Coordinates of C-alpha atoms in Angstrom, one line a residue:
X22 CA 110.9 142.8 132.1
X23 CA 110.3 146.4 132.5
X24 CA 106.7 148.0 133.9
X25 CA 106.1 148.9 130.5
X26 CA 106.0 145.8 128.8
X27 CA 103.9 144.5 131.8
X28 CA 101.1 147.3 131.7
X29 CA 100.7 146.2 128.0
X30 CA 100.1 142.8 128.3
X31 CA 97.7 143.3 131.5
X32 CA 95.1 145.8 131.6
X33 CA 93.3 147.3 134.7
X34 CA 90.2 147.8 134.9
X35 CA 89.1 150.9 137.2
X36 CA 85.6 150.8 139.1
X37 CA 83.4 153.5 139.0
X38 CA 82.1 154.7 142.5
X39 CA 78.6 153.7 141.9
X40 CA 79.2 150.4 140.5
X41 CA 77.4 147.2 142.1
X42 CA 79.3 144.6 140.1
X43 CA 81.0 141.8 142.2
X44 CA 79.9 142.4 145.7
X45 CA 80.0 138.7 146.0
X46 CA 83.1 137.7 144.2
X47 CA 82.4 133.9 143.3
X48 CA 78.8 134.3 141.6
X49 CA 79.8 137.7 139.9
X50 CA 83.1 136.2 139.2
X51 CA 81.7 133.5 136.3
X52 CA 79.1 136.1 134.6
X53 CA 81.7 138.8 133.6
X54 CA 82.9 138.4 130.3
X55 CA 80.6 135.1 129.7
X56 CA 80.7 133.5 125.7
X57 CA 78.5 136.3 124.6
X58 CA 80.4 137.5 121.9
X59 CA 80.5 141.5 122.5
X60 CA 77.0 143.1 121.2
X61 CA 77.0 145.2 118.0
X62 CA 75.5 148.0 119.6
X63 CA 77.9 148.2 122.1
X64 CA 81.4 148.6 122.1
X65 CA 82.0 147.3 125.5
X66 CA 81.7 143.5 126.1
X67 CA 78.6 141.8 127.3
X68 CA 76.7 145.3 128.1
X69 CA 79.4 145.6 130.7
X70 CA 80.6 148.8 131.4
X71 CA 84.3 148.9 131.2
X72 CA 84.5 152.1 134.5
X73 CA 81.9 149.4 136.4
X74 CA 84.3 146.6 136.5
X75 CA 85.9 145.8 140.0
X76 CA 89.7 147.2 139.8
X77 CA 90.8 143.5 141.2
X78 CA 89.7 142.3 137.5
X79 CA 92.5 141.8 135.4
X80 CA 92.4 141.5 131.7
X81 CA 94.7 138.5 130.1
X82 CA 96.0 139.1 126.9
X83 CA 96.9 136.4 125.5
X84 CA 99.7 136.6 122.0
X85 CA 98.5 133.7 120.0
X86 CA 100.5 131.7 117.8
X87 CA 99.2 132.3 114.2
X88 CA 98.3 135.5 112.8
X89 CA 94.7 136.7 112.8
X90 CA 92.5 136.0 109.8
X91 CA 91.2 138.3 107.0
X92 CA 88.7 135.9 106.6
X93 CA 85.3 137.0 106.3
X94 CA 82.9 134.3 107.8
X95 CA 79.2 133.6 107.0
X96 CA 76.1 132.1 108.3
X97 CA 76.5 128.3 107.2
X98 CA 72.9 125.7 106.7
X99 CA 72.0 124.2 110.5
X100 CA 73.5 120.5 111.1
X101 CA 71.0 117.9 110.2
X102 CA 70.3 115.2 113.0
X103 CA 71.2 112.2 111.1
X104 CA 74.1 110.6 109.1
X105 CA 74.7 111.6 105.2
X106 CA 77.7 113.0 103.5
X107 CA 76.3 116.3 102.6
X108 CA 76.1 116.6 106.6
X109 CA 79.2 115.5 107.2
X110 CA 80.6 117.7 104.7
X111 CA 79.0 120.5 106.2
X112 CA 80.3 119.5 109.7
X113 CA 83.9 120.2 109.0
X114 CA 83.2 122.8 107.0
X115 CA 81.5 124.4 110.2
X116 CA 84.4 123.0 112.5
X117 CA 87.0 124.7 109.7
X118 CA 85.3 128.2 110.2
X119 CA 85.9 127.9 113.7
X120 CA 89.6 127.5 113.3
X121 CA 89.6 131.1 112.0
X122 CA 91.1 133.7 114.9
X123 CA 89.6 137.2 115.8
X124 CA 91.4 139.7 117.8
X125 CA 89.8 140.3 121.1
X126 CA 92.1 143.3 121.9
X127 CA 90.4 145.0 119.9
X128 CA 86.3 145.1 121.0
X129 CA 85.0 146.7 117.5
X130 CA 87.0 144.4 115.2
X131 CA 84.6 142.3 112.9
X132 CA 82.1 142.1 115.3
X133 CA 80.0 140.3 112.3
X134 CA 82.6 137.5 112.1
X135 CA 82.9 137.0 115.8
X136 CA 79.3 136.5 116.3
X137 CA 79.0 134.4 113.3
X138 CA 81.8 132.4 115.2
X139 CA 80.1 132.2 118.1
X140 CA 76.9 131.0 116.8
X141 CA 79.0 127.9 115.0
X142 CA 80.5 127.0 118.2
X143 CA 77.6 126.7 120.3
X144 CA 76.0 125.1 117.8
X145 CA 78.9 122.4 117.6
X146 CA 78.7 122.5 121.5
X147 CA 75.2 121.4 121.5
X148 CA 75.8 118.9 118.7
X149 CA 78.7 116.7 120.4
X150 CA 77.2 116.7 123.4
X151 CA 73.8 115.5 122.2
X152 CA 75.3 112.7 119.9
X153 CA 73.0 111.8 117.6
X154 CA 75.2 109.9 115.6
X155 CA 78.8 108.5 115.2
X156 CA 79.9 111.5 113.2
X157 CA 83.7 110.2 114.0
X158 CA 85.4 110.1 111.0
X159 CA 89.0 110.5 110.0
X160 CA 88.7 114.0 108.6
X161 CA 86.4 114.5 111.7
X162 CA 88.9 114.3 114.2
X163 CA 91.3 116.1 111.9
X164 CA 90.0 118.9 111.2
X165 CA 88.2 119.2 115.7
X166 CA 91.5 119.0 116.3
X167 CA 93.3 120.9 114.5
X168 CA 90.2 123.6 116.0
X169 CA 91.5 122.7 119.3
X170 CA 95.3 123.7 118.1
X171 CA 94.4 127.1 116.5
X172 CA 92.2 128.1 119.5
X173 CA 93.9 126.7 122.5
X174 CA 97.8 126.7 122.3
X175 CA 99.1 130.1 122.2
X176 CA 101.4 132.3 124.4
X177 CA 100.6 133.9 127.5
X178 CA 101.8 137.4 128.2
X179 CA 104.7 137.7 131.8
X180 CA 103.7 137.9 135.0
X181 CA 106.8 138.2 136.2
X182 CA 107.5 141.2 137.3
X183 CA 103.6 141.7 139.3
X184 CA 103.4 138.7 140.7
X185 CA 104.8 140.5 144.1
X186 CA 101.9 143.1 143.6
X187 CA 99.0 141.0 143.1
X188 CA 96.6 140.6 145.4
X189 CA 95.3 136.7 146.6
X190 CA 91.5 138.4 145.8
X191 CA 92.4 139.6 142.1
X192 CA 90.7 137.7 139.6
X193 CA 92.4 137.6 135.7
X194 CA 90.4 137.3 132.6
X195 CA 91.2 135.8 129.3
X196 CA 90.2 138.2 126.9
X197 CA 89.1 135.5 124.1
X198 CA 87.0 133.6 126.5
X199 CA 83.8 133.8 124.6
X200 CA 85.4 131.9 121.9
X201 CA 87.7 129.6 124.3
X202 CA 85.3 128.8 126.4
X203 CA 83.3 127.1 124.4
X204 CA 86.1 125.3 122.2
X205 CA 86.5 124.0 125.9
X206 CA 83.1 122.6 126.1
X207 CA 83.0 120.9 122.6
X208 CA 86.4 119.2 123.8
X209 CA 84.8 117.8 126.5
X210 CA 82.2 116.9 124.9
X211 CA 84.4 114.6 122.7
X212 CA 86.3 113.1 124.9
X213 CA 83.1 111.9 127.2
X214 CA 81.1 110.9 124.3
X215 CA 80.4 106.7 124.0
X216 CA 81.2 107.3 120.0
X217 CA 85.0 108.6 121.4
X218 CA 87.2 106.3 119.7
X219 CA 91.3 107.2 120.8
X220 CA 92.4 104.5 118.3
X221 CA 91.5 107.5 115.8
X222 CA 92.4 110.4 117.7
X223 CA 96.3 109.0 118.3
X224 CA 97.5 111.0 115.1
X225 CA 96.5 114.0 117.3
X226 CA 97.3 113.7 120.8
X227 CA 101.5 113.3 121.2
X228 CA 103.6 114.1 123.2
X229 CA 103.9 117.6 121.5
X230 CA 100.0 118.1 121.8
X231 CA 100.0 117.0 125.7
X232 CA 102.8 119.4 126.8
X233 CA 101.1 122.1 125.2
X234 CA 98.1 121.6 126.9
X235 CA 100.2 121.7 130.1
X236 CA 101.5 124.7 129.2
X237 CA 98.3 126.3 129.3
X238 CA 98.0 126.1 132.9
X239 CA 100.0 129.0 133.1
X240 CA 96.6 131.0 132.5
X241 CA 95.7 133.3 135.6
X242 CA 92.0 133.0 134.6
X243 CA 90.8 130.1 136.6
X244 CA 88.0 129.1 134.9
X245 CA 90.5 128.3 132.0
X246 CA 92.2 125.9 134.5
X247 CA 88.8 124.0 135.7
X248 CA 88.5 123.1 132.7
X249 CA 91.9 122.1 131.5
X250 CA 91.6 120.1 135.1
X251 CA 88.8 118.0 134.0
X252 CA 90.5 117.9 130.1
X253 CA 93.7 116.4 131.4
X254 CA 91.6 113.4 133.6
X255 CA 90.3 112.4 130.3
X256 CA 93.0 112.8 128.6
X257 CA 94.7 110.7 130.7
X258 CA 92.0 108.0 131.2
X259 CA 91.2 107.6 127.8
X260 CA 94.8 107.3 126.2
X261 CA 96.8 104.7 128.0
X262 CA 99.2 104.6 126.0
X263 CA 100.3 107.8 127.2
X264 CA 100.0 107.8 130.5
X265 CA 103.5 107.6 131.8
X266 CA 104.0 110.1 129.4
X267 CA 101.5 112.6 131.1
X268 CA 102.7 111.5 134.4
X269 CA 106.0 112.7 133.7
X270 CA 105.2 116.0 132.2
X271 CA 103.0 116.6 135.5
X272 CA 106.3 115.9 137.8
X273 CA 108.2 118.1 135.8
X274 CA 105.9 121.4 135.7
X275 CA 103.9 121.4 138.7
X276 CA 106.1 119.4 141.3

């Protein structure tokens, strides 16, 4: 693949001289580009400046799967804290607007709906992992996990033709990570809660799902990885019916 195609998938970003960003390169690393969504008033992402940003952060592009949405997303009723079927109703339709895609390539693109997205997620992250209820039902685990599909599983740009150039100390970014990042967290949440059931979440998880999400290991941004680390443990310690399965797929791709 030619230089060209490479500079398009992975931008560099240049540092300023005066910049202080990521003297210490661990703690710095986790803050830049965090699940703030990027801030109306400012076209750069999280208040960061884009000229202030170490040049050994990379940007990841990713090309996802599906086309993006002309959806237009609004502010939904909070989730009530017990059991009804007006709640549960409201639930997946919450989980449904989450399975709507924005394009993070471009920061002043429905800034509105990605915030609105956002919102909805964190507010499905603090909902699974506080349990108040068995809220797993069929159409439940349908429609989290079809949220997990549109999300997740998409196509990472070449790396090819750099990998020769890139530095042990460069750190890459995935540019959707404030909406990824917590989709992460409301996966884990699901598979560690007591109410997890995997007798209903079979339909979902096959061999077609697994390898896909051991595809995504090909991400350079390693917090992606962490958590697709601590995914696949419970993946594999929940469904043992798949097991051998898993272990396979491991040997193949990583050994």
């Amino acid at each position: 693949m030619s230089g060209e195609s490479n500079s398009k998938n992975t931008q560099t970003i240049p540092l300023s001289e005066d910049s202080d960003y990521y003297d210490e390169e661990l703690e710095e690393y986790n803050s830049v580009f965090s699940t703030e969504t990027y801030p109306i008033d400012d076209y750069e992402p999280n208040k960061f400046r884009l000229s202030d940003i170490t040049n050994k952060i990379k940007i990841q592009s990713s090309s996802f799967l599906k086309s993006y949405n002309k959806i237009r997303l609004e502010p939904l009723p909070p989730l009530e804290k017990f059991f009804s079927s007006l709640n549960e109703e409201l639930l997946i339709k919450k989980i449904e607007q989450c399975q709507v895609m924005f394009d993070f390539s471009n920061p002043i693109f429905d800034l509105n709906g990605k915030e609105v997205k956002r919102t909805t997620l964190k507010e499905l992250s603090d909902f699974t992992h506080a349990s108040y209820y068995n809220y797993y039902t069929p159409p439940v685990y349908e429609a989290f996990f079809k949220m997990f599909e549109e999300n997740l599983f998409r196509i990472f740009p070449s790396f090819v033709d750099i990998e020769n150039e890139i530095d042990d100390e460069e750190f890459y970014f995935e540019i959707s990570w404030p909406h990824i990042s917590i989709v992460y967290e409301i996966f884990e949440n699901i598979l560690c809660s007591t109410h997890f059931d995997p007798t209903f979440a079979m339909p979902y998880v096959n061999e077609s799902f697994l390898i896909n999400i051991i595809e995504l290991f090909n991400t350079k941004d390693k917090r992606e990885r962490n958590y697709l680390t601590n995914i696949l443990h419970s993946l594999y310690s929940k469904f043992f019916n798949m097991r051998t399965y898993l272990r396979e797929c491991i040997g193949v791709v990583f050994y």
